[in-house]
Amino acid sequence: MSNWTLALRQRLQRSLPIEHVLPERQPAYVRSSLYLLGAATLASFVVIIVSGIVLALFGPQWWHTSAVGHFVNSVHFWSVQAFFFFMALHLWTTFFMGAWRDGRARTWMTGVLAFVVSIVAAFTGYLSQTNFDTQWIAVSAKDLTNAIGIGRFFNPLDFGKMYGYHIFLLPAAILVILVVHVVCVRLRGVVRPYPARGEQPTAYQQGMTQAAYYRGVRMAPYDLVREITVVGIVVLVLVMLCAAVFSSGDERPLTLQSVAQTDPVGFTTVSLSELDGSSAIAGYGPPYNTSTGSAQYLGPLSLQRLAGVSAPLDTAQVYVYGPLATIQDPNVRNAVATYKVASAQQQGAWTTNYGAALAMNTSKALDAAGNLILPAGDYGPLPMLFNSLLANARSGALDGTLLANGAFYQTDYTQPLLFLSERALPDKARSEHLAGNQWGMMNEPGPYPGQAWLWLYTLWYQVRAAPFNGPNADVAVAVVIFVLTLILLLIPVLPGLQRLPRSLGLHRVIWRDYYREMEGGKAAEEHGGDTETGPAAHA
Amino acid sequence: MPDNVPIGALFITIPNLIVIACMLVVFGIGLWAKLPSDEQE
């Protein structure tokens, strides 16, 4: 074939005739309302895209500060809830139908792929909210991405990167997958019910036309466009109602300034641990440093350590020395110099004494100069260091310092969020039922549904048995989820599993009219003029 | 998230439970409900 255009056109005409794309007749069993769930999923996706475009056009400040912006944000939130709601139901239904049968494995697989990519898209959406929920999800998720060695490339703490994934790459991927999925559905048509008792359907053959495939099946009038339109309107109204009645959560994020103001002792305690290297981040390991505290292993293999220290972070320099260097005060400079030239033993004595004094101080009160009120003791230059750092943080300057990277724009919140992840974020998350042992990221602050679709992921963190309860929990959960996802994807070719729906028998309820007709014997006569069977007869 | 607890201490928020309950209800309705037919046209 020398003409590529002609070849493509002929191939499209042959494989996807317009009467299959827009059918006006379908098998009568398609009258079940369960067949609307796919259309409802697509309708929800359209609302997601439209509301997402509006949010992207006006930006984060708009949806945080204006009533209209918050409403559109709520529409976006509820359309995502609707999308997963209908998609999960569609997945259940097609599973019980064994919808991958008769050459429809590709349809099933693209559907599963759409589900998986949608979960990642929603996840990056939660990371794009720029509120407290975002902060907590980011610091929780970084342990998983670091554990499997992709923390540098896919850094949940870099909101600029997550926003890019969320508003372009992932929606584009979902759109492409959904188009392929829908084309697969129209190309093959809906699957036939499992054979009725005594029924001898024509065996499926590769390349079989729909006319031949549906031979013996009663066909009925069908209006695809009207169905999609009605479902779309219903979904839109539902989403708008939920947004108007229930709104959506948008809890203010924590800042170093707010933490230093509300809990100066806690802030200083964490700062001290960053200076003496006893903090969780100082002992975390890759990608931040060479420690091994949070390095995870899969057997003898640590992808986290293999990926190396790709985002080096010296906690003393980043959280103490660096910010103090921005303060133009000779007393502060002298205090830093005094601490640095002291022996390790002397430094240890000062930090131990100072830490003990902080631990005994349960008051949040400061003196008139804004300094922590501690009993007299041998703390060396530490009071000067940490009172200056506290004042710097309380003024808001530290938030800016930790974001500054030498460029004009900053979107990577790794440094401030790692600091907040030591104490302030987990404390607040626990009070909001968001901790790892409280189903964590699946929940949403406030009276709102969260990412319920993550239940299978968060479930494993609740298991008090190795390997899910231990230092390698994130890797273990990642492996289990990968295997389960692979099984879901490959159901059409897995012996046993591919036959499971027939054994479960729910298809007898879904297609009960079909079975009544086929097994009743006289069904054809009872339907009078509607006895026409198969598109071939119609044609 | 290493701080795990026994299964007995599981905690799902009420809103998430409501969503899951709604899914079951919609699925149940979907099993029985039929769409209007144009077969009489």
CSV table of N, CA and C in Angstrom, one decimal, chain B residues 1 4 13 16-17 31 35 40:
chain,number,residue,atom,x,y,z
B,1,MET,N,5.4,5.3,57.5
B,1,MET,CA,4.3,5.1,58.5
B,1,MET,C,4.5,3.9,59.2
B,4,ASN,N,2.3,1.0,63.4
B,4,ASN,CA,1.1,0.2,63.1
B,4,ASN,C,0.4,-0.3,64.3
B,13,THR,N,-13.0,6.9,58.9
B,13,THR,CA,-13.8,8.0,59.3
B,13,THR,C,-15.3,7.8,58.8
B,16,ASN,N,-16.0,8.5,55.1
B,16,ASN,CA,-15.6,7.4,54.2
B,16,ASN,C,-16.5,6.2,54.3
B,17,LEU,N,-17.0,5.9,55.5
B,17,LEU,CA,-17.9,4.8,55.6
B,17,LEU,C,-19.2,5.1,54.9
B,31,LEU,N,-28.5,-3.3,40.5
B,31,LEU,CA,-28.8,-4.7,40.1
B,31,LEU,C,-30.3,-4.9,39.7
B,35,LEU,N,-33.6,0.3,32.8
B,35,LEU,CA,-33.8,1.6,32.1
B,35,LEU,C,-35.1,1.5,31.4
B,40,GLN,N,-41.5,-0.1,22.6
B,40,GLN,CA,-42.9,0.1,22.2
B,40,GLN,C,-43.0,1.1,21.1
